Tab-separated table of C-alpha atoms in Angstrom:
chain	number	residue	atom	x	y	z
A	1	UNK	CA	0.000	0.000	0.000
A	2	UNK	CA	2.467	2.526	0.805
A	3	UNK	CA	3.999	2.226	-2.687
A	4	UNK	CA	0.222	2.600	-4.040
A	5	UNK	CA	0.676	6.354	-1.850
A	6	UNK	CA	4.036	7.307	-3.106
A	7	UNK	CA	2.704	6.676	-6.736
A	8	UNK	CA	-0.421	8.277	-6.487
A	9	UNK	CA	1.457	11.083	-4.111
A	10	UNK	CA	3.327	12.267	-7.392
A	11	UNK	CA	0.216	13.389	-9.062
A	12	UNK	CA	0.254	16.136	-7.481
A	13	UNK	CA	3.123	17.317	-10.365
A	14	UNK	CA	1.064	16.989	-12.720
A	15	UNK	CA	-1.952	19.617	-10.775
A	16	UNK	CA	0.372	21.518	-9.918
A	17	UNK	CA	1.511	22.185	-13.571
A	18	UNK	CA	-1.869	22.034	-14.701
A	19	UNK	CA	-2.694	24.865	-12.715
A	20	UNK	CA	0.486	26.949	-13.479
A	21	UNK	CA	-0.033	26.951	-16.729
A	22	UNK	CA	-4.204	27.715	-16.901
A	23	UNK	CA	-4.820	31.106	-16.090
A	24	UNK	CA	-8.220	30.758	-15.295
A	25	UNK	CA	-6.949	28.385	-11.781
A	26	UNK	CA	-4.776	31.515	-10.609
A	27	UNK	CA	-6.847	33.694	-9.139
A	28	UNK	CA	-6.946	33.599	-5.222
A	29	UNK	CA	-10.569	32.307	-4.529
A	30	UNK	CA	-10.344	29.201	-7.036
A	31	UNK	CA	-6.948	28.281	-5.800
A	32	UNK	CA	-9.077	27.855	-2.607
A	33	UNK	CA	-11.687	26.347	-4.043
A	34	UNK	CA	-8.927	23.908	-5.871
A	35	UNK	CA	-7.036	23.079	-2.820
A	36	UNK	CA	-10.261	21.966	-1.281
A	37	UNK	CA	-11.301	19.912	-4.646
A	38	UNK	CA	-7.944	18.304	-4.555
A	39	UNK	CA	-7.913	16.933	-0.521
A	40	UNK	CA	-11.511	15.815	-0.990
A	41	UNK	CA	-10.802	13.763	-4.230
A	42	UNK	CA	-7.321	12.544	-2.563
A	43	UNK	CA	-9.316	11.134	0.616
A	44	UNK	CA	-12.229	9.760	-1.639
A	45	UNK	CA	-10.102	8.081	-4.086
A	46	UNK	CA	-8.157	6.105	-1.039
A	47	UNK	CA	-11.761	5.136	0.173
A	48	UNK	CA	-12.823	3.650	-2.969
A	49	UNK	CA	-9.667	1.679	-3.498
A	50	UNK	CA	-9.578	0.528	0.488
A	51	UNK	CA	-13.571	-0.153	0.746
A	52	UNK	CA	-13.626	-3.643	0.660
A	53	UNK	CA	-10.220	-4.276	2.818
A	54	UNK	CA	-10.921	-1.201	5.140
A	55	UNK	CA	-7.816	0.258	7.309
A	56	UNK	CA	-7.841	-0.806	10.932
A	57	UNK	CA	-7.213	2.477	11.404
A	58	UNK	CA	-9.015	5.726	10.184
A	59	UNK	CA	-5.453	7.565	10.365
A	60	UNK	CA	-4.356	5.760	7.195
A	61	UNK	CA	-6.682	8.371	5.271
A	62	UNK	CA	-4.713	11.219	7.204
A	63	UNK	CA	-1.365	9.890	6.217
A	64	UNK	CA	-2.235	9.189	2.733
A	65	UNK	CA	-3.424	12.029	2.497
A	66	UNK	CA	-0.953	14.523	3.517
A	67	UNK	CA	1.391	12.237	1.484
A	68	UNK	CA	-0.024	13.924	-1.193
A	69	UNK	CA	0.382	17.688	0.077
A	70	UNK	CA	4.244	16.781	1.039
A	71	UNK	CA	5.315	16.580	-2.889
A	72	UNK	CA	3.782	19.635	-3.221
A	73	UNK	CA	5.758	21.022	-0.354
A	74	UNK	CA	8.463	19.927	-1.335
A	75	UNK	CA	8.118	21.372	-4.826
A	76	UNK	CA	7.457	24.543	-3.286
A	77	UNK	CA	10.914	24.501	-1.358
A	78	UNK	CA	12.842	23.556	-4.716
A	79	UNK	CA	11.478	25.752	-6.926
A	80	UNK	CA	11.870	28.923	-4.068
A	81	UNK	CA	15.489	27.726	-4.266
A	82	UNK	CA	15.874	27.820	-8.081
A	83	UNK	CA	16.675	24.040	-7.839
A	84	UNK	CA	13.401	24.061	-10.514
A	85	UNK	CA	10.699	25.723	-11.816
A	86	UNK	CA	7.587	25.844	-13.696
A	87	UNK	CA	5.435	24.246	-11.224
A	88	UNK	CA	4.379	26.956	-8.519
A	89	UNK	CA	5.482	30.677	-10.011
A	90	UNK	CA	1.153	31.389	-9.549
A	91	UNK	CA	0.922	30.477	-6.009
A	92	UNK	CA	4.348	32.483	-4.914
A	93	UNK	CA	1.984	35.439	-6.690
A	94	UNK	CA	-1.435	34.889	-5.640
A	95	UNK	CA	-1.584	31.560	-3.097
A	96	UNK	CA	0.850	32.026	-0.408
A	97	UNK	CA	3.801	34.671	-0.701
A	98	UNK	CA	5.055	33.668	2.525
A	99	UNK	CA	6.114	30.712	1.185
A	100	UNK	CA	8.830	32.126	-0.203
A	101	UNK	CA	10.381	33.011	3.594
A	102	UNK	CA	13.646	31.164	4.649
A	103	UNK	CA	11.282	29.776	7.479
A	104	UNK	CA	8.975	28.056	5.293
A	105	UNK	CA	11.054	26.752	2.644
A	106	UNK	CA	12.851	25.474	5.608
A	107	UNK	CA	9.161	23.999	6.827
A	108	UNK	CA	8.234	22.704	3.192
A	109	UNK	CA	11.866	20.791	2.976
A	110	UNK	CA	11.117	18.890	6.376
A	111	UNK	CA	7.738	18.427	5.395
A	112	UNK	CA	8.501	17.338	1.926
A	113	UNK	CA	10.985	14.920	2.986
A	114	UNK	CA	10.950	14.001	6.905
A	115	UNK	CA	6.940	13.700	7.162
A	116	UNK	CA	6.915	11.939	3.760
A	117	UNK	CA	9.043	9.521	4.622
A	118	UNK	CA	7.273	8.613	8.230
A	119	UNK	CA	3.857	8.764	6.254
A	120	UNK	CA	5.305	5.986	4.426
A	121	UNK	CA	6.729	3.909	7.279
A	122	UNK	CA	3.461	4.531	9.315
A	123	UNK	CA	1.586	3.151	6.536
A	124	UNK	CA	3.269	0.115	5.980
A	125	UNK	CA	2.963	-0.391	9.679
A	126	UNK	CA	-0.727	0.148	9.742
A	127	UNK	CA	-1.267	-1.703	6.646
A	128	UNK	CA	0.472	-5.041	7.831
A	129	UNK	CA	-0.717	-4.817	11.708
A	130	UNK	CA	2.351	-3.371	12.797
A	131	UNK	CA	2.422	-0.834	15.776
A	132	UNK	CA	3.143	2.779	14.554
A	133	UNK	CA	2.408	4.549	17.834
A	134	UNK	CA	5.885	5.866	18.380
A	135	UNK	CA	6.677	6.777	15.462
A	136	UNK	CA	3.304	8.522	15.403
A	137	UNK	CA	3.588	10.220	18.213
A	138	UNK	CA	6.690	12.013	16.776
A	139	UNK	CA	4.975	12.938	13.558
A	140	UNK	CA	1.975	14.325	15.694
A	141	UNK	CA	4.393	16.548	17.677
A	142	UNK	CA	6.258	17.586	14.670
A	143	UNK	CA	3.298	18.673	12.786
A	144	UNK	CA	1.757	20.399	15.119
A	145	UNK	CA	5.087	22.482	16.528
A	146	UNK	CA	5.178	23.103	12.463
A	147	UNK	CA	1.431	23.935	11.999
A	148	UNK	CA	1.225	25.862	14.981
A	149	UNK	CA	4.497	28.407	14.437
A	150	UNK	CA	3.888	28.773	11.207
A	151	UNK	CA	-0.190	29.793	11.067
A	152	UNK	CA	0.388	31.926	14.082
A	153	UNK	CA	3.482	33.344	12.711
A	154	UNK	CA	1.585	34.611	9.077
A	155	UNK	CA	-1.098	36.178	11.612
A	156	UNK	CA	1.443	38.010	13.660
A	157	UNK	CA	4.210	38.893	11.450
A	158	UNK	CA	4.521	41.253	8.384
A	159	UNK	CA	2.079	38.741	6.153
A	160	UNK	CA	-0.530	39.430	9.018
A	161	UNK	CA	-2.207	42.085	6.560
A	162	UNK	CA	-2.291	40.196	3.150
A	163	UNK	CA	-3.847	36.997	3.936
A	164	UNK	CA	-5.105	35.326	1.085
A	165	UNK	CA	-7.967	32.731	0.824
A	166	UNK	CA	-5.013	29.709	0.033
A	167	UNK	CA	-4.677	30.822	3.868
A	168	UNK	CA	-7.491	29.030	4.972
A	169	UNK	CA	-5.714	25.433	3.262
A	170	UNK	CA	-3.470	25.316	6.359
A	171	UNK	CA	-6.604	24.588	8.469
A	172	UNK	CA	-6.369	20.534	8.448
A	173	UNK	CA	-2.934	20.236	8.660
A	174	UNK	CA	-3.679	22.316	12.427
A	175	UNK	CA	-6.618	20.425	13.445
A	176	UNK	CA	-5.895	16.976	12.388
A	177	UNK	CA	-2.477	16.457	14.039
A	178	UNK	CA	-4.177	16.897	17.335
A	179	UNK	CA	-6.461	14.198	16.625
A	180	UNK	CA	-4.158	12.003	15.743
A	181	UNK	CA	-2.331	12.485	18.852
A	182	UNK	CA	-5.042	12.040	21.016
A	183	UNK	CA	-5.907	9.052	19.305
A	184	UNK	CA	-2.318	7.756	19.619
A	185	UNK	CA	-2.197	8.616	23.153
A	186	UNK	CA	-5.151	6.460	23.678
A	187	UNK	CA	-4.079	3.266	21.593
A	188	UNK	CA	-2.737	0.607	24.076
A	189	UNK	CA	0.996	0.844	24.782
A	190	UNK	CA	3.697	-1.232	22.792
A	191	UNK	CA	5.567	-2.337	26.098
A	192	UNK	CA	4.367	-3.317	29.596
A	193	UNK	CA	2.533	-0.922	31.805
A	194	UNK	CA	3.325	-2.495	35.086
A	195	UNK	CA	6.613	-3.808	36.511
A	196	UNK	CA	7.841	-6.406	38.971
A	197	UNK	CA	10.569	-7.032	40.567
A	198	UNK	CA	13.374	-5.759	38.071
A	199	UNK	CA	11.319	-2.598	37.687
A	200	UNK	CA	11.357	-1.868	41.777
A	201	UNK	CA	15.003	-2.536	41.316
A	202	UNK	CA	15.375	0.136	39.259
A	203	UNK	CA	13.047	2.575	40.749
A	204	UNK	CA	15.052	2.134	44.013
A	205	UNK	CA	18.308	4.013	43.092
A	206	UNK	CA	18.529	7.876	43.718
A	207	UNK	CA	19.145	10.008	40.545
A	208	UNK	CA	22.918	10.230	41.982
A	209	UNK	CA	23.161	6.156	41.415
A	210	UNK	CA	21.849	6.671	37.731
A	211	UNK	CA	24.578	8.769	36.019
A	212	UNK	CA	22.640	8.602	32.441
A	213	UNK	CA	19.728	9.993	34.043
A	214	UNK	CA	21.838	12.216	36.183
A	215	UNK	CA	23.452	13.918	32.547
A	216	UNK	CA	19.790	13.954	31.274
A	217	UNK	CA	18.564	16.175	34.273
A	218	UNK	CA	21.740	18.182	34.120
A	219	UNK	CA	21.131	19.094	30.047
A	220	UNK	CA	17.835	19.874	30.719
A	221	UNK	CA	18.170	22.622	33.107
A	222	UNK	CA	20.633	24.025	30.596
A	223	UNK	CA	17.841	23.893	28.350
A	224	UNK	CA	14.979	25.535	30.285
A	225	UNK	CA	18.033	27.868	31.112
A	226	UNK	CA	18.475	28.649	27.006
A	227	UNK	CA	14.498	28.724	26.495
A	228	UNK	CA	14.314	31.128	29.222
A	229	UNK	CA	16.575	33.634	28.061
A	230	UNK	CA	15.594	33.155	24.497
A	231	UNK	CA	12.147	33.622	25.596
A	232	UNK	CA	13.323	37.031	27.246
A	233	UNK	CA	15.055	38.328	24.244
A	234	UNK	CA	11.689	37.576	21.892
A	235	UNK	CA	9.828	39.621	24.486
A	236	UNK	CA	12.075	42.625	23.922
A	237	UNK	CA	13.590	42.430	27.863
A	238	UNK	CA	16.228	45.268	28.477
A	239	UNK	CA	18.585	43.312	29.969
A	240	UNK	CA	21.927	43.861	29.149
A	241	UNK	CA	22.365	40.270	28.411
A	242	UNK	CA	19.691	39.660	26.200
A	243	UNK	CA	20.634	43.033	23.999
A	244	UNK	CA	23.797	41.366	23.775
A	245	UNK	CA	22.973	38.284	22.656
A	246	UNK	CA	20.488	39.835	19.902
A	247	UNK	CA	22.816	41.594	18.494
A	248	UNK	CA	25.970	39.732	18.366
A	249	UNK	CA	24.547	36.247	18.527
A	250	UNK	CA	20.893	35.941	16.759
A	251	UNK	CA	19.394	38.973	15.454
A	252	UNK	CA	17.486	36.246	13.592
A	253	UNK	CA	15.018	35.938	16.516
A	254	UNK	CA	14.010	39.523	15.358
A	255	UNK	CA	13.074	38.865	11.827
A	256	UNK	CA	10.342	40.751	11.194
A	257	UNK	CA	8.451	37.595	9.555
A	258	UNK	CA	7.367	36.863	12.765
A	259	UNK	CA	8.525	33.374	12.819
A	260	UNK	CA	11.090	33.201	15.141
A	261	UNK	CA	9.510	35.439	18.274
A	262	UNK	CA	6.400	33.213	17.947
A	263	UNK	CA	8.839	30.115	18.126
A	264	UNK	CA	10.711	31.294	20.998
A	265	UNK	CA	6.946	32.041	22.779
A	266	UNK	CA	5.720	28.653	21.775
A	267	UNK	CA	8.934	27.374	23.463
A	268	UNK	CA	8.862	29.697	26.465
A	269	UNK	CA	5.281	29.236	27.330
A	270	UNK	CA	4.644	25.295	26.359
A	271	UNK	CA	8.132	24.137	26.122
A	272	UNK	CA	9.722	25.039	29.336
A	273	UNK	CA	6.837	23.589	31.721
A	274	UNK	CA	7.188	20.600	29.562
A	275	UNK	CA	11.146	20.484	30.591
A	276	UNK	CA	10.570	21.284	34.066
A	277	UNK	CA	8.211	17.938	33.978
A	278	UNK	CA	10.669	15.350	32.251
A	279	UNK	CA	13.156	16.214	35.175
A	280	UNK	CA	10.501	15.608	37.721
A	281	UNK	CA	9.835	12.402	35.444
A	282	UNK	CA	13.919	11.243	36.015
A	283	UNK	CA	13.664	12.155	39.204
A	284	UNK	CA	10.660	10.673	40.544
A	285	UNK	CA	9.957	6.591	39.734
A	286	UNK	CA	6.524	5.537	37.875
A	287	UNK	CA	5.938	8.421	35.924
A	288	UNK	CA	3.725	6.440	32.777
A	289	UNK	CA	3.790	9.309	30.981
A	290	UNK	CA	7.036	10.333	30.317
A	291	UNK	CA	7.840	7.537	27.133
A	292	UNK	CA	4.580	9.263	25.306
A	293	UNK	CA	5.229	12.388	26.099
A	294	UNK	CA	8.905	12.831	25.302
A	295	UNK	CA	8.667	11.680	21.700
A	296	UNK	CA	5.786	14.142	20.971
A	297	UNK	CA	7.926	16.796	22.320
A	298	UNK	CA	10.973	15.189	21.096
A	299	UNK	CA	9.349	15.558	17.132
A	300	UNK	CA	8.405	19.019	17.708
A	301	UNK	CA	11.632	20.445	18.824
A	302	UNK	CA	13.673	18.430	16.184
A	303	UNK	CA	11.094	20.198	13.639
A	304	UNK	CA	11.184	24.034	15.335
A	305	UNK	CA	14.648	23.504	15.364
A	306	UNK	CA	15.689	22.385	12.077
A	307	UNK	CA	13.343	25.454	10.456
A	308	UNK	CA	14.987	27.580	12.735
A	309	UNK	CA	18.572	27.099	12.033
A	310	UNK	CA	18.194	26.721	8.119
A	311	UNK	CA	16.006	30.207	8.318
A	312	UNK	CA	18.980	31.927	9.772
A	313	UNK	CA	21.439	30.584	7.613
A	314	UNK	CA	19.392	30.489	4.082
A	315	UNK	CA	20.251	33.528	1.655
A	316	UNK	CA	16.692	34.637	1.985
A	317	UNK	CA	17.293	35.627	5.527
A	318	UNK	CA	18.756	39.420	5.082
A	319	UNK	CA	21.904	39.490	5.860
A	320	UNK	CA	21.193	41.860	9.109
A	321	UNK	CA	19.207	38.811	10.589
A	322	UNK	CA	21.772	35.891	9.750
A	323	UNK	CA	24.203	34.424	12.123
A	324	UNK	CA	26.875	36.854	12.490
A	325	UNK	CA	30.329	35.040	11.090
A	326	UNK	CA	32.462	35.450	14.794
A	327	UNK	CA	29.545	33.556	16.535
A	328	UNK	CA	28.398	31.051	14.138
A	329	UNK	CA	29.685	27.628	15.718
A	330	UNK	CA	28.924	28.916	18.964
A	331	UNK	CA	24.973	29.301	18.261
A	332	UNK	CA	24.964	26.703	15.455
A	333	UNK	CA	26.345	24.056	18.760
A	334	UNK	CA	23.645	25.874	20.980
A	335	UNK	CA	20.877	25.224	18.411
A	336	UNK	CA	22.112	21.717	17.265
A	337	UNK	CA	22.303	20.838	21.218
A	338	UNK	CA	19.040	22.192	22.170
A	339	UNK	CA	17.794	19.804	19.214
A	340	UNK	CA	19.223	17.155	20.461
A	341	UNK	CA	18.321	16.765	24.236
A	342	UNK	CA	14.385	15.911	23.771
A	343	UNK	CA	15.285	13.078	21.489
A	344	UNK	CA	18.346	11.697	23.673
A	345	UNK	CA	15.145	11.953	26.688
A	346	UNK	CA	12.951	9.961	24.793
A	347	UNK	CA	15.244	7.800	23.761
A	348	UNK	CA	16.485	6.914	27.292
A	349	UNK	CA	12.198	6.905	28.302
A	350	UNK	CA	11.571	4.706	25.568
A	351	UNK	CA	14.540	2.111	25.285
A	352	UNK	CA	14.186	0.888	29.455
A	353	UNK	CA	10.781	2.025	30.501
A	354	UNK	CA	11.336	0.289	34.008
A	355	UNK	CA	11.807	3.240	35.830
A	356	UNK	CA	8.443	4.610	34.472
A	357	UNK	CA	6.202	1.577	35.111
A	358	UNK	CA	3.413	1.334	38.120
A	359	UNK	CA	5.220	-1.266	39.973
A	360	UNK	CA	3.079	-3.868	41.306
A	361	UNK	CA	3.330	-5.239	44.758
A	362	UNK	CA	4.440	-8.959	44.133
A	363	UNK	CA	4.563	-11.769	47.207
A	364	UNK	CA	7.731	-11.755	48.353
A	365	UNK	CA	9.168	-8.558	46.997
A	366	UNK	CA	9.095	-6.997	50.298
A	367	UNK	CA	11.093	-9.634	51.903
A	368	UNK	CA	14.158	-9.085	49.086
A	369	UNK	CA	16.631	-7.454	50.618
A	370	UNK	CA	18.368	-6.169	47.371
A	371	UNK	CA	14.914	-4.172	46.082
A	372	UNK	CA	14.702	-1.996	49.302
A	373	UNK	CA	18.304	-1.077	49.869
A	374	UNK	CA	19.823	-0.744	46.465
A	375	UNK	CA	21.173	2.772	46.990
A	376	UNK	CA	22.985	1.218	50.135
A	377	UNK	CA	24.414	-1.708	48.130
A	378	UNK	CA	25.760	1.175	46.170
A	379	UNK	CA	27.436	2.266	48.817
A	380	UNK	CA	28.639	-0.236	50.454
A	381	UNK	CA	30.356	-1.495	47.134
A	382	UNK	CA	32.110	2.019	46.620
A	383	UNK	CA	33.181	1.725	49.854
């Protein structure tokens, strides 16, 4: 099936085309009107073909579907970048000019190739009774971290007051990533929910005994500590330090596109709690929710992040707003870093989920000697 999507998915070439070269399909209200034809014929032709061997899961129509919309991101991206043209020279004009920011071609490249690809994968997964629900969950949180800066960002920044109707296309690809999550959160778990006795074991230790979880907390307050004062230079804060860091560092954060300050809000106001949490989740034993909920935050950090740091490097970016040469490995390592951390998290909550399971109180357990007193074993053996 997910070859059946990749084929089909290139079709879009040929409407694209279609409509670049027909007038009559240019004008702002019938690309609307287009965009909506196209999605509803997409979803309707993957219903007629899947009727009698229905999907076990109705989020095969969402990732077959936006399959579809990522060759035309990605077609937007190359053609922005002169890597080819002919396909979307009417909707730079009349569909979406912002588009053409280093932000979104960044957007469209991740979209055109990193979503594409998972679409795929998730599909095959689906398709053959495979579980996706990781790998979903970092799609949902990538999407929507990509959805989310990006809609807001048009509304805010300098595109806020020529909004065209192709606008109101960005709509589903809001809505329906939330869905998908909260289906995904509800879909049973891939691993075990409750531990025994190796999982009390584990939850026994203090975080000094765990020296992986111990570097984990230890990168994370660097990271609140980065999203903070990122945070405070978006919001304009007269500190010396932050007028300092603007202007010598990333004067990128002040594009006037808007995308940036909304990124660093998103981050200050929804990403920092969200740190502040996964330490309490180290820190504290049978947190079931930190596996889940690092990989959707994991995806939409690795997303926010990867837009972010080709926007301030791409030659659309004015030069004013780039990196400035003297600091660029020192906020290209920053950026890269602050990337990294939510996926090394959910890696660590994902690949030994012990020391997030409800431990369950087994006969005998109480009487082992080595569950209780691990941290003292510790001890005694450094001793």
């Amino acid at each position: 099936m997910e070859r059946l999507v990749f084929l089909f998915s290139l079709m879009a070439l040929a409407v694209l085309h279609c409509m670049n070269t027909t007038p009559e399909f240019q004008e702002p209200v019938v690309i609307l009107q287009i965009g909506i034809a196209v999605l509803v014929v997409v979803w309707f032709f993957y219903f007629l073909i899947t009727r009698r061997n229905p999907p076990k899961d109705t989020l095969f129509y969402v990732f077959a579907e936006f399959s579809f919309t990522c060759v035309i991101d990605l077609v937007s991206a190359m053609e922005h970048d002169g890597f080819i043209s002919g396909f979307m020279e009417f909707y730079q004009k009349t569909g979406e000019p912002y588009l053409g920011t280093a932000y979104a071609i960044m957007m469209c490249y991740w979209d055109g190739i990193v979503h594409f690809i998972m679409y795929l994968m998730m599909i095959q997964r689906l398709w053959n009774s495979k579980s996706y629900r990781t790998l979903g969950l970092f799609w949902a949180g990538s999407l929507f971290a990509n959805m989310s800066v990006f809609v807001t960002g048009i509304v805010v920044g300098k595109f806020g007051s020529d909004i065209r109707p192709a606008f109101w296309l960005n709509m589903p690809f809001l809505m329906l990533p939330i869905w998908g999550a909260i289906k995904l959160f509800n879909q049973p778990k891939n691993g075990p929910t409750l531990g025994g006795y190796r999982a009390h074991y584990d939850q026994s230790f203090s975080l000094i005994w765990r020296p992986t979880d111990l570097l984990l907390v230890l990168l994370l307050l660097g990271a609140m500590t980065f999203t903070l004062f990122r945070g405070l230079v978006a919001l304009d804060s007269p500190l010396e330090a932050c007028t300092i860091y603007l202007r010598q560092y990333e004067p990128y954060l002040k594009d006037p596109v808007g995308y940036p300050k909304v990124m660093m809000l998103h981050f200050l106001f929804y990403m920092l709690p969200m740190l502040g949490a996964f330490i309490y989740g180290l820190v504290v034993p049978g947190c079931t929710w930190m596996p889940d909920w690092t990989v959707f935050v994991a995806g939409g950090v690795a997303q926010c992040q990867w837009a972010h740091i080709g926007a301030s490097l791409h030659p659309r970016t004015v030069t004013p707003f780039r990196i400035p040469d003297e600091a660029f490995l020192a906020v290209l390592a920053a950026n890269l870093l602050y990337a990294v951390i939510p996926s090394l998290i959910a890696m660590r909550c994902t690949s030994n989920t012990n020391f997030f399971l409800t431990v369950t109180k087994l006969p005998g357990m109480e009487g082992m000697p080595w569950v209780p007193d691990a941290d003292t074993l510790v001890e005694k053996k450094h001793n």
